[in-house]
Coordinates of C-alpha atoms and ligand atoms in Angstrom, one line a residue:
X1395 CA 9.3 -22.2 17.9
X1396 CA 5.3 -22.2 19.0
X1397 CA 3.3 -21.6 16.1
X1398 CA 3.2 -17.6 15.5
X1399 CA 1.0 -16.7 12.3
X1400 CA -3.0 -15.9 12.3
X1401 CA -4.8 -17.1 9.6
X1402 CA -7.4 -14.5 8.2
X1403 CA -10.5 -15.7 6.2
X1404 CA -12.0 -12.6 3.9
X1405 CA -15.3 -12.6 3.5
X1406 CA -14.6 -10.6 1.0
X1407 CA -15.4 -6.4 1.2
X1408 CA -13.9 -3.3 0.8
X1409 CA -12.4 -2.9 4.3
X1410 CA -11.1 -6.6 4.1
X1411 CA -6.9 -5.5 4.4
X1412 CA -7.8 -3.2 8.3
X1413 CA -8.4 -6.0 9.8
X1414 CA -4.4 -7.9 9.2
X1415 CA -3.3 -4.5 9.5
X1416 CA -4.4 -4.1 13.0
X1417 CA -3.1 -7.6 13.9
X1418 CA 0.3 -6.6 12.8
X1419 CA 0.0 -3.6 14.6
X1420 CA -0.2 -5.8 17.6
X1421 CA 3.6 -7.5 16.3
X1422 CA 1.8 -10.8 15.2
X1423 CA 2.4 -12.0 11.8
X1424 CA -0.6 -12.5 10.1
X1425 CA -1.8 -14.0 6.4
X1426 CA -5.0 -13.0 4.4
X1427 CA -6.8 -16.0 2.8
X1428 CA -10.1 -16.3 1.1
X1429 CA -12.9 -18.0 3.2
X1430 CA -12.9 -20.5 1.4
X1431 CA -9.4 -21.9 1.4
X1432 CA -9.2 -25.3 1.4
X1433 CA -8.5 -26.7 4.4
X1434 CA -4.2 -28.4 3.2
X1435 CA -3.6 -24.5 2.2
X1436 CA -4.9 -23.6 5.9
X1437 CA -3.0 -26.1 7.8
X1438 CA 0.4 -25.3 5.8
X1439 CA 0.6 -22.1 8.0
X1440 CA 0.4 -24.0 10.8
X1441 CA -1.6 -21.6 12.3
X1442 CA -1.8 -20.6 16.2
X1443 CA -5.9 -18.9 15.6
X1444 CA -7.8 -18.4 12.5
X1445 CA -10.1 -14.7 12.4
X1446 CA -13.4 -14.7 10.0
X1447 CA -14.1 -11.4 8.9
X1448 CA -15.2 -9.2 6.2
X1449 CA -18.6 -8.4 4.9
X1450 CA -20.7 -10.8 3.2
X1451 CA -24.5 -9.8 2.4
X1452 CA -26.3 -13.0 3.0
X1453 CA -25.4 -14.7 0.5
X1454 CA -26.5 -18.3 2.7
X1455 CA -22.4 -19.3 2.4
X1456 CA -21.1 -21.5 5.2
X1457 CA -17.9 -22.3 6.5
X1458 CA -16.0 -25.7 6.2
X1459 CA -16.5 -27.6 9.3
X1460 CA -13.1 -28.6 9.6
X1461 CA -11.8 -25.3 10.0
X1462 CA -13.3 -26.1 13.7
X1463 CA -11.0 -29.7 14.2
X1464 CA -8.1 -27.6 13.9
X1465 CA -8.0 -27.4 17.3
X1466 CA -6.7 -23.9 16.9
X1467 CA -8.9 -21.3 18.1
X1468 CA -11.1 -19.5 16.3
X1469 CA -12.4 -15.4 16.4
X1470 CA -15.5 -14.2 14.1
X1471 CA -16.0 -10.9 13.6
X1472 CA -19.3 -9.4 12.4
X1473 CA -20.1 -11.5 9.9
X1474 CA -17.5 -14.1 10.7
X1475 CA -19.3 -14.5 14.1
X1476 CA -22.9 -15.3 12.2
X1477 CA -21.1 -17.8 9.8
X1478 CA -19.9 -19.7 12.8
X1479 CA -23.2 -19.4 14.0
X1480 CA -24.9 -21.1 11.3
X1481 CA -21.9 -23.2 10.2
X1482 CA -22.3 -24.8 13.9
X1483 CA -26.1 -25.2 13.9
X1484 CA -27.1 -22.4 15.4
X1485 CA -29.7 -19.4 13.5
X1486 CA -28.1 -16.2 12.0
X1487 CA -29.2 -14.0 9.5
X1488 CA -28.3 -10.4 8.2
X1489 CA -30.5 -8.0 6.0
X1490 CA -28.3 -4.9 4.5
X1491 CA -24.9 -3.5 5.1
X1492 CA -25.6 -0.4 7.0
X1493 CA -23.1 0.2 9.9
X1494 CA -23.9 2.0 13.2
X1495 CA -22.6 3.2 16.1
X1496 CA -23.9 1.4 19.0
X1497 CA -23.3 0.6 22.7
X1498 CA -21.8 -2.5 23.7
X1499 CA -22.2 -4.0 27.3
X1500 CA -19.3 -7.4 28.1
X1501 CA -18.9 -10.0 30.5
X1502 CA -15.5 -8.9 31.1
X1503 CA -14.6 -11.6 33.7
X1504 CA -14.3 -13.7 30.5
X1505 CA -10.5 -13.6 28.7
X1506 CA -11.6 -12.0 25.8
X1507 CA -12.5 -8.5 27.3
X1508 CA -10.6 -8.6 30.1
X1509 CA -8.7 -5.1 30.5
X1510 CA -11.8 -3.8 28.6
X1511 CA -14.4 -1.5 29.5
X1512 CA -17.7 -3.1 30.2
X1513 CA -19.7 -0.6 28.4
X1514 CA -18.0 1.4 25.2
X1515 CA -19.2 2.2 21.4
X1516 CA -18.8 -0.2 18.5
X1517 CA -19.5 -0.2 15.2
X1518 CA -22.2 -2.9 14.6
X1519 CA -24.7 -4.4 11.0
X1520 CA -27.6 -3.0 12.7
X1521 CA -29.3 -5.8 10.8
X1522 CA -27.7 -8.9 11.4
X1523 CA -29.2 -11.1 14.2
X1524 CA -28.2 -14.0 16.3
X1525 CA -31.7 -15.8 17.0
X1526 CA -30.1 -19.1 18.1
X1527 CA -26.6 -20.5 19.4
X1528 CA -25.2 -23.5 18.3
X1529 CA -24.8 -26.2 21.1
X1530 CA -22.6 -25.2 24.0
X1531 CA -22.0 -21.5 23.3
X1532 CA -22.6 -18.7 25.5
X1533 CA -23.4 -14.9 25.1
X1534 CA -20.3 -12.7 26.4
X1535 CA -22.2 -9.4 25.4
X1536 CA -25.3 -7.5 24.3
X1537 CA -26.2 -4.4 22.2
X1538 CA -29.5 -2.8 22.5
X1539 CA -31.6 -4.9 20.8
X1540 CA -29.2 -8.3 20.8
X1541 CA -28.3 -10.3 23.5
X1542 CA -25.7 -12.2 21.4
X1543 CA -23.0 -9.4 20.4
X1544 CA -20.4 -11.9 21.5
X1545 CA -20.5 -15.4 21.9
X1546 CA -17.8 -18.4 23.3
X1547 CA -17.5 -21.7 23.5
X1548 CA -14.5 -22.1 25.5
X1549 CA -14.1 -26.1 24.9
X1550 CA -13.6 -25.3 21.4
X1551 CA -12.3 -22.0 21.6
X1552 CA -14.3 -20.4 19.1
X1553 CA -15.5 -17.0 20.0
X1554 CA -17.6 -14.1 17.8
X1555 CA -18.2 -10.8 18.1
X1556 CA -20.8 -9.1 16.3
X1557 CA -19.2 -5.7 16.9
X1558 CA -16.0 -4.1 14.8
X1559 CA -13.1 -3.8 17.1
X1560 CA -10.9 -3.3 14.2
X1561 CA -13.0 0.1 12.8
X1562 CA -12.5 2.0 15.7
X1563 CA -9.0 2.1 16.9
X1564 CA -9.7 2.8 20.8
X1565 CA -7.8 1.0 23.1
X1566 CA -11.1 -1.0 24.1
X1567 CA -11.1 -3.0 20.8
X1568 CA -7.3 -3.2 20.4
X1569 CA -7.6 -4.8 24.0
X1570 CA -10.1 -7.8 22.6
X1571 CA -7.8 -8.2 19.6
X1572 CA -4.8 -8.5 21.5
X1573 CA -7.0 -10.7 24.1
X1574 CA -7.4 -13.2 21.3
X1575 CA -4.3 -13.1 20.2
X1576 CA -2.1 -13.2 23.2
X1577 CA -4.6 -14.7 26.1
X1578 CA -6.3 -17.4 24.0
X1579 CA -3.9 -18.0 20.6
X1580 CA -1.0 -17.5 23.1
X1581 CA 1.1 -16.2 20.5
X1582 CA 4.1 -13.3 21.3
X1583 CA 4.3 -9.8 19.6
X1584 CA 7.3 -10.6 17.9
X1585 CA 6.8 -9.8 14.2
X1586 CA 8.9 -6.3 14.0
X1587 CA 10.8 -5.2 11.6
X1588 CA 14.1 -5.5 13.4
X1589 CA 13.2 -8.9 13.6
X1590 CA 12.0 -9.6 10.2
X1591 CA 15.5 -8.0 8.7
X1592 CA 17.2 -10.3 10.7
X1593 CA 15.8 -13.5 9.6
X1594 CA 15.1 -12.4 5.9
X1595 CA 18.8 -11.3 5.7
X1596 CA 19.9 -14.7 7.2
X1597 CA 18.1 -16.8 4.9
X1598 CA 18.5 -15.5 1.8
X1599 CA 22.0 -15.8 2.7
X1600 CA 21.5 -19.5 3.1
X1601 CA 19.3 -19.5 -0.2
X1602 CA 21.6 -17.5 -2.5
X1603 CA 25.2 -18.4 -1.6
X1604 CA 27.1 -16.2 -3.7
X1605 CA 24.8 -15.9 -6.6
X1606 CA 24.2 -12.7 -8.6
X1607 CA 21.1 -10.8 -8.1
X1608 CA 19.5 -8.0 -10.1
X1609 CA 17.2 -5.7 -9.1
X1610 CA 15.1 -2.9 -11.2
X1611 CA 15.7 0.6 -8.7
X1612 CA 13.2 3.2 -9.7
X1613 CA 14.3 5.0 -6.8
X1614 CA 10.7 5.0 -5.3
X1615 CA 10.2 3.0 -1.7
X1616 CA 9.6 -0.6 -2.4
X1617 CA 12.5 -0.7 -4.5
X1618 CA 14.7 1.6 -2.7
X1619 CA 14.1 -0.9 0.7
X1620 CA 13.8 -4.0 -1.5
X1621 CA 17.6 -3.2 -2.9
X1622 CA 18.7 -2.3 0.8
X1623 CA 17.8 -5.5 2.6
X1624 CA 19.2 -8.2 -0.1
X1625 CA 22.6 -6.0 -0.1
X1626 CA 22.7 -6.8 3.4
X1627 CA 22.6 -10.0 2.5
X1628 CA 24.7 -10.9 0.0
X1629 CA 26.8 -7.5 -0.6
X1630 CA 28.3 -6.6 -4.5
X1631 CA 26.7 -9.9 -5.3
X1632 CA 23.7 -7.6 -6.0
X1633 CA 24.0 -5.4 -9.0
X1634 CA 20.9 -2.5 -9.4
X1635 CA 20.3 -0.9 -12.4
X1636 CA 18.3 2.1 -12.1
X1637 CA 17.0 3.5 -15.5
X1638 CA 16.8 7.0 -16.1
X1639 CA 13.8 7.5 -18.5
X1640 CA 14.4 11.4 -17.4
X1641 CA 10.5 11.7 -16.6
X1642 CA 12.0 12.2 -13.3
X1643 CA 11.1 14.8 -10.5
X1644 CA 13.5 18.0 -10.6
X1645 CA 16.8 16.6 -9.5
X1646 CA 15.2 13.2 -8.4
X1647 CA 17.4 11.0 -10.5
X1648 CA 20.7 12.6 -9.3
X1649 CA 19.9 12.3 -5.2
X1650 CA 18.6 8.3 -6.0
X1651 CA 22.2 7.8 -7.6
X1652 CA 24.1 9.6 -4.6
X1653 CA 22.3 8.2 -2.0
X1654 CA 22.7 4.4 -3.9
X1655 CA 26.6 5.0 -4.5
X1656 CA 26.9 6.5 -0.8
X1657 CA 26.2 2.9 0.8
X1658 CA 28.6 0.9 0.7
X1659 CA 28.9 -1.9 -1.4
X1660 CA 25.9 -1.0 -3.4
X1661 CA 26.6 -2.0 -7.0
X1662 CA 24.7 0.7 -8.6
X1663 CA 24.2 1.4 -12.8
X1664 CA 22.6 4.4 -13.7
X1665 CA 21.7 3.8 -17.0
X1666 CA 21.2 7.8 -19.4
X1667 CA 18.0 6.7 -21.4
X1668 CA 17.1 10.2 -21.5
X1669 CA 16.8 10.3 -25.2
X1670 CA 15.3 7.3 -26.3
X1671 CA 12.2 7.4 -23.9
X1672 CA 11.4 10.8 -25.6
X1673 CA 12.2 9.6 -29.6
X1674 CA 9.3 7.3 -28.6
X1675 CA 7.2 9.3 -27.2
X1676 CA 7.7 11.7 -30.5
X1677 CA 4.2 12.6 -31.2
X1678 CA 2.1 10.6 -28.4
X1679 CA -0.8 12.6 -27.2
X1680 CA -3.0 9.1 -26.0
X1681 CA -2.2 8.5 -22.1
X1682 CA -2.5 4.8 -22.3
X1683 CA -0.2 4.4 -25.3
X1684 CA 2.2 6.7 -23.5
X1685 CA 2.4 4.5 -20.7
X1686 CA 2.5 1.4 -22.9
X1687 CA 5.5 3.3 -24.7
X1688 CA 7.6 3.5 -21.5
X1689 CA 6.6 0.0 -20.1
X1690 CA 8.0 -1.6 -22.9
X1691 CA 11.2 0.9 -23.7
X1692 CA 12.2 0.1 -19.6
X1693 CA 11.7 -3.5 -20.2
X1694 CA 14.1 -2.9 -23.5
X1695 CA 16.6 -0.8 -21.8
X1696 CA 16.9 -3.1 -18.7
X1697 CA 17.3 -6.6 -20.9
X1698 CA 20.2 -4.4 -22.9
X1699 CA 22.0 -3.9 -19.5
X1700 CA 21.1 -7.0 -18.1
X1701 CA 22.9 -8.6 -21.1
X1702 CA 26.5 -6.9 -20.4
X1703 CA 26.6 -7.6 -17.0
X1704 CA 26.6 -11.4 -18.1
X1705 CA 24.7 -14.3 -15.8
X1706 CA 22.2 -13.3 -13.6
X1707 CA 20.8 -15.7 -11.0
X1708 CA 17.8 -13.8 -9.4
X1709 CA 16.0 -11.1 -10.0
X1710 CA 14.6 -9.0 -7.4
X1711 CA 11.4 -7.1 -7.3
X1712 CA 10.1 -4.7 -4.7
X1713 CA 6.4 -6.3 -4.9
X1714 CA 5.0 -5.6 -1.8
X1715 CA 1.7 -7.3 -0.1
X1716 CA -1.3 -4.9 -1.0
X1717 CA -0.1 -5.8 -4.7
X1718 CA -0.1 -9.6 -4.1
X1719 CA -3.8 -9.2 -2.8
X1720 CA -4.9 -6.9 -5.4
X1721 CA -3.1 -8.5 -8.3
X1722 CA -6.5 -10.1 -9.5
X1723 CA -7.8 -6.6 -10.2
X1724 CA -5.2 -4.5 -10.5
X1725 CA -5.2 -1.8 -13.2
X1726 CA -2.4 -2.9 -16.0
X1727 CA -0.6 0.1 -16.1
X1728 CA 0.1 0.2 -12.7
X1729 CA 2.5 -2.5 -13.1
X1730 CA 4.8 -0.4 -15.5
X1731 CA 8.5 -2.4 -15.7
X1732 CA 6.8 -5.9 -15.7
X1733 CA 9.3 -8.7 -16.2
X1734 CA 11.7 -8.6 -18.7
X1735 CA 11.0 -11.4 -20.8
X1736 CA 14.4 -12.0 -22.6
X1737 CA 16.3 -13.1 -19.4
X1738 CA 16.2 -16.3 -17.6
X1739 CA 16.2 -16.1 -14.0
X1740 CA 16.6 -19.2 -11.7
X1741 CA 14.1 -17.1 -9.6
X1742 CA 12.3 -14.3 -8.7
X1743 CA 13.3 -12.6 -4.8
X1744 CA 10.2 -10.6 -3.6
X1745 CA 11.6 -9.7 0.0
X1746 CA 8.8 -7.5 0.9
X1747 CA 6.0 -9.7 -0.6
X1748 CA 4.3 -10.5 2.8
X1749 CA 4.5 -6.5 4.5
X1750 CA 2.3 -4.0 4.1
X1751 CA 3.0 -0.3 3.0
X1752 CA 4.0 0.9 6.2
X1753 CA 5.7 -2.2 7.3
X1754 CA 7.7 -1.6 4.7
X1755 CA 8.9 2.1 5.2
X1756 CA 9.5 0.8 9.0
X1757 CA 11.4 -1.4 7.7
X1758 CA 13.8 0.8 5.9
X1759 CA 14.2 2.8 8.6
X1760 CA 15.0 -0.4 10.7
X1761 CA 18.1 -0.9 8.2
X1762 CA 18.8 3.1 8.7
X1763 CA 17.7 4.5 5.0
X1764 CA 16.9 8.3 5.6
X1765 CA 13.3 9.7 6.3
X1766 CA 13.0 11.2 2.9
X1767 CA 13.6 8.5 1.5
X1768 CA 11.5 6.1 3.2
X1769 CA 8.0 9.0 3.7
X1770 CA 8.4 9.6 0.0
X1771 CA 5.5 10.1 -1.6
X1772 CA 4.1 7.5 -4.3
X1773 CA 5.3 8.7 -7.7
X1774 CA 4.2 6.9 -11.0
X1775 CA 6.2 4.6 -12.9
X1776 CA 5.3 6.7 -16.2
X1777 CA 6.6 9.8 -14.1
X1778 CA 5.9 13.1 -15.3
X1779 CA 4.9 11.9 -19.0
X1780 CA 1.3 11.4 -17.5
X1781 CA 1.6 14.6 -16.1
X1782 CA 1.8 16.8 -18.9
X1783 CA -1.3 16.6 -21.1
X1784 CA -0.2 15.6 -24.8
X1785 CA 2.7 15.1 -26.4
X1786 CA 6.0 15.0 -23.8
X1787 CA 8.6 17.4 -24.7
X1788 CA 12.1 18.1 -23.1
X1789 CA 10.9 21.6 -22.8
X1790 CA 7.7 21.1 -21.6
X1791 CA 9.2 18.3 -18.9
X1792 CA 11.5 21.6 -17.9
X1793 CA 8.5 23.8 -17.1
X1794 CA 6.8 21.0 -14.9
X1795 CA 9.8 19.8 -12.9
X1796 CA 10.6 23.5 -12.2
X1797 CA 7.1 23.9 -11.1
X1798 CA 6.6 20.7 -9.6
X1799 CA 10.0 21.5 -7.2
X1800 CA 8.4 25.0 -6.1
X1801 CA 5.5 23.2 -5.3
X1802 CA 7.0 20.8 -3.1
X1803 CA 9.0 22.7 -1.3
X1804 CA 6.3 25.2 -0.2
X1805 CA 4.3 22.4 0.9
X1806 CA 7.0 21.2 2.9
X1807 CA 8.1 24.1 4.2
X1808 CA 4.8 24.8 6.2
X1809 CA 5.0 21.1 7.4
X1810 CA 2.2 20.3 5.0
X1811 CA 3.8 16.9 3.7
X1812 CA 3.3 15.2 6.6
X1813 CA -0.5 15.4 5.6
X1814 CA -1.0 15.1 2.6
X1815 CA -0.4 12.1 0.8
X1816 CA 0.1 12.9 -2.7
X1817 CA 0.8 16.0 -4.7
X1818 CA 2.2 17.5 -7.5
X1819 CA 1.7 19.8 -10.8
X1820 CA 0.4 19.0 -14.3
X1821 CA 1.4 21.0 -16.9
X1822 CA -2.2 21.2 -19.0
X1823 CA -2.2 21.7 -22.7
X1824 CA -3.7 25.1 -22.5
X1825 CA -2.6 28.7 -22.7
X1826 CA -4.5 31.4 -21.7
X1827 CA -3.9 35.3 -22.0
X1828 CA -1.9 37.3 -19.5
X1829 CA 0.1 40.3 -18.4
X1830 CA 3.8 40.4 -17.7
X1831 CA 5.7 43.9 -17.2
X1832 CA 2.6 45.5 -19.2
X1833 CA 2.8 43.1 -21.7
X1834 CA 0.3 40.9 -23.3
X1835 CA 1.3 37.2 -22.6
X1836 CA 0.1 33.9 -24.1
X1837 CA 1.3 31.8 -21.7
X1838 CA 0.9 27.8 -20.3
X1839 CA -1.9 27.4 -17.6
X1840 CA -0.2 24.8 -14.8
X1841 CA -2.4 22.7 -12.6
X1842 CA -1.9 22.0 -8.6
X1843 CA -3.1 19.2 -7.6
X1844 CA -3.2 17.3 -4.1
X1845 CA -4.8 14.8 -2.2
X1846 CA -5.2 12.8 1.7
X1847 CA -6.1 9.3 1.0
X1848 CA -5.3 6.2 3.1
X1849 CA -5.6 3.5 0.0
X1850 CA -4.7 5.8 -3.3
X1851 CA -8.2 4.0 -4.3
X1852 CA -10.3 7.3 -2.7
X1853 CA -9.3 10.6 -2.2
X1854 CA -10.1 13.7 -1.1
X1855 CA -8.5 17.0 -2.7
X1856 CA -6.3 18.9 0.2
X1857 CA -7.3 21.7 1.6
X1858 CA -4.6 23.8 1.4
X1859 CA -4.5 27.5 2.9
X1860 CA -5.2 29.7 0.6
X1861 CA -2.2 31.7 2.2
X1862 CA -0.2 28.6 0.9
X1863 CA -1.7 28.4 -2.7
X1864 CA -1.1 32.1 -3.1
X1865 CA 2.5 31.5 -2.5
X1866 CA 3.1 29.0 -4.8
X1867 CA 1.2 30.3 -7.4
X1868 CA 2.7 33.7 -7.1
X1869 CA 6.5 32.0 -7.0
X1870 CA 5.7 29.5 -10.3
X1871 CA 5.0 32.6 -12.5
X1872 CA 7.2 34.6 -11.4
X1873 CA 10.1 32.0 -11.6
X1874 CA 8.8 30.5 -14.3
X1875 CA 8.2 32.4 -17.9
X1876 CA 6.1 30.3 -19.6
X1877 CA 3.6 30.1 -16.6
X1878 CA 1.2 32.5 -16.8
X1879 CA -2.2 31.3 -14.9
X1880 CA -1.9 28.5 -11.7
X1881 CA -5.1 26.5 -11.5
X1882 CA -6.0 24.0 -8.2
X1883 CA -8.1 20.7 -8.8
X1884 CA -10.4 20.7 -6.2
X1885 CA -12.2 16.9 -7.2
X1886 CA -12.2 14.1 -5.5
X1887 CA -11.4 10.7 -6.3
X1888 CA -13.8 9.3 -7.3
X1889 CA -14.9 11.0 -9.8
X1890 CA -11.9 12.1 -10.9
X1891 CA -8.6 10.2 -10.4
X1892 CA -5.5 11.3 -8.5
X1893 CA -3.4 11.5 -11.6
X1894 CA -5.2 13.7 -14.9
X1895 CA -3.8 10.8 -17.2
Ligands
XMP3333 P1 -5.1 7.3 -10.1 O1 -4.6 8.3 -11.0 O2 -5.4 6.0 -10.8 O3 -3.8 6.9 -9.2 O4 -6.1 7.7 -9.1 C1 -3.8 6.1 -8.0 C2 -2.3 6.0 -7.6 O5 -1.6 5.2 -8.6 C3 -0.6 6.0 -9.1 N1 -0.5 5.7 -10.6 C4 0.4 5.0 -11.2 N2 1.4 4.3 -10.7 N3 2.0 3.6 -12.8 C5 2.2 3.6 -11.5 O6 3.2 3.0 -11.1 C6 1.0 4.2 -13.4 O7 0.8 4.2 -14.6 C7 0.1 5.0 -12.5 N4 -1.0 5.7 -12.7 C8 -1.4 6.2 -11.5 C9 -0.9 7.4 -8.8 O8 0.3 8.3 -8.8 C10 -1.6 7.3 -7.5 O9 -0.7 7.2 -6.4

């Protein structure tokens, strides 16, 4: 087969995942690597074109010259293009970070923009600068006040653009991406899901045999989709365990059973650890030792099952790409289950390890697991103990869940889920003074809180009718006695977080 993946180069910066997103968006398989790679770890990809991009503030880095004897070609974008600038000789410099708007005029008689508008708006460093080209390039396009928005040296096929074709979504800069990729890298959109199933299901056939697999189901979507592609695979050789730590949405643990036991040929444990989570959490008011609490007790639990079912080959965890990118920095609670430490595995199967977040629910839907299931929204591993403030109780858990279902259904019953990205209730650890049927009341005070986000890293509070809000509240206390006041967060991440533990 001709060489299919793009190499990607960060230059580091926050916006440094868009630009692999959009080039699967075009159905071309793509990998992230630091800019400074070295060269063997390039070449194992076998690359058909390499992109540089990502924001770096001058910090006088260059390039390795060899990425240029590749002989595969080469795209810089922003930044990128002024490394490969100055890498090849020529004179680049940028002052600041600031992005603006500006307008862009093209050759477009040249492969890159053909299709494209000769004039259209880009987002552009206002202060970076091309003041000389390296031997045998050529401007392609200007901006305002630079004549070298885009530059090409067709020998060597290594092309810049000073503009961000991946920040605004138009069809004008999805038209140069899928120039380079398709008229110059000359590789074919065919990294879909259907297509990814089929060869992932086919060699881990090959790889496994008939080998046992085990795989942690929390019921969320990277496990869910995880479980469902190996048991295409290799069938009742897979055994799940799912662990019911009963911090659980209102019925939530129930519907992940049926819909497991539905498949067929799903081997599926549900494993009743209801009581034991809450023994240890007897008492635990501090958030952090909460979730250290349940890490630990899942990791217990799932070794204690593990055991009985007797040799395991694999195990197989729902890790999905965005996590193997961010693992350097990522928060340690958010890796609540870990790896069980008292079981030897001959490996470790991470079948969704190279797809982003919404490959990943297309992917489920591609093997024909249910909407809900694969649009749910992201739910802690800690569950609802980080959602009530203080100590976890069964009671307590029975006020939120109750709440937390009214909640949800409003929302989706005025369509709202589609929007918003994450919400929910938290039961605080305040009363307040009411009235019910003329009678004082010294009640709970239940929080709402949602959120639109794109990365879970930001967000914005929701703004929710106030038609909506006074149906919700107005159902939770009458439906629910120990609710007497209905409070909505209205902060942002940052400073707040999405969670209020
Ligand atoms: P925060 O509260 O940090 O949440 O703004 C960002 C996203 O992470 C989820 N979250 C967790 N997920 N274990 C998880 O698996 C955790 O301990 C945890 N804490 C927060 C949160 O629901 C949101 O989607």
């Amino acid at each position: 087969m001709e060489r299919q993946t793009i190499v990607i180069l960060d230059l580091g910066g926050p916006n440094n995942q868009i630009i692999a997103r959009r080039v699967r968006e075009c159905n071309v398989y793509c990998e992230l690597l630091p800019f400074d790679a070295d060269i063997q770890t390039i070449k194992n990809f076998d690359p058909a074109g390499i992109i540089i991009a990502g924001s770096v503030n001058d910090r006088q880095i260059t390039l390795d010259k060899s990425i240029f004897e590749l002989q595969v070609p080469v795209l810089g974008i922003g930044q990128g293009q002024l490394l490969i600038v100055r890498t090849l000789g020529g004179k680049a410099s940028v002052q600041d970070s600031k992005y603006q708007k500006a307008q862009i005029t093209v050759d477009s008689t040249h492969s890159l923009f053909e299709g494209a508008s000769i004039n259209f708006e880009g987002w552009v460093n206002q202060s970076a600068k091309v003041d000389t080209l390296p031997l045998d390039f050529c401007s392609l396009a200007s901006i305002k006040q630079n004549k070298n928005a885009a530059i090409a040296n067709d020998k060597l096929k290594v092309y810049g653009v000073l503009f961000h074709p991946e920040y605004n979504n138009t069809q004008d800069s999805i038209k140069i991406l899928k120039n380079f990729l398709f008229n110059i890298c000359k590789v074919s959109p065919n990294w879909t899901m259907s297509f990814y199933a089929r060869n992932y299901i086919k060699s881990l056939r090959e790889k496994i045999g008939d080998k046992k697999v085990l795989c942690a189901l929390s019921g969320g979507v990277d496990s869910s989709v995880c479980a469902v592609l190996v048991q295409k695979a290799i069938g009742d050789n897979l055994v799940c365990i799912f662990v019911d730590h009963g911090l659980l949405r209102k019925n939530e643990a129930d519907e992940v059973e049926k819909y497991f036991k539905d498949q067929q040929g799903i081997n599926f444990l549900r494993v009743n650890a209801q009581d034991r989570f809450l023994n240890r959490l007897k008492g635990i008011r501090d958030p952090e030792k909460k979730r250290k609490i349940i890490g630990e007790e899942f990791i217990r639990v799932f070794e204690e099952q593990a055991q009985k079912i007797g040799e395991i080959d694999y195990l197989a965890q729902g890790t999905i790409y965005p996590d193997v990118l961010e693992s350097a920095n990522v928060k340690s609670h958010h890796n609540v289950g870990g790896l069980p430490k008292n079981i030897k595995f001959k490996g470790i199967i991470e079948p969704l390890r190279s797809l982003f977040k919404d490959e990943v629910r297309q992917l489920g839907l591609t093997l024909g697991m249910p909407e809900r299931l694969v649009f749910r929204q992201p739910f802690p591993g800690p569950g609802l103990a980080v959602r009530i403030i203080g100590e976890v109780t069964k009671q307590k858990l029975d006020i939120l869940r109750e709440a937390d279902a009214i909640f949800r259904e409003e929302i989706s019953l005025v369509g709202l889920d589609k929007n918003i990205n994450q919400y929910f209730a938290v039961l605080t650890d305040m009363r307040s003074v009411g009235v019910r049927d003329e009678e004082r009341t010294y009640e709970n005070i239940l929080a709402l809180r949602a959120v639109t986000t794109t990365d879970f890293m930001s967000a914005k509070w929701a703004k929710i009718p106030h038609s909506v809000l006074e149906r919700v509240s107005s159902r939770i206390v009458n439906e629910i006695k120990a609710i007497n006041r209905v409070v909505y967060d209205i902060t942002d991440k940052p400073p707040a977080t999405i969670e209020w533990e």
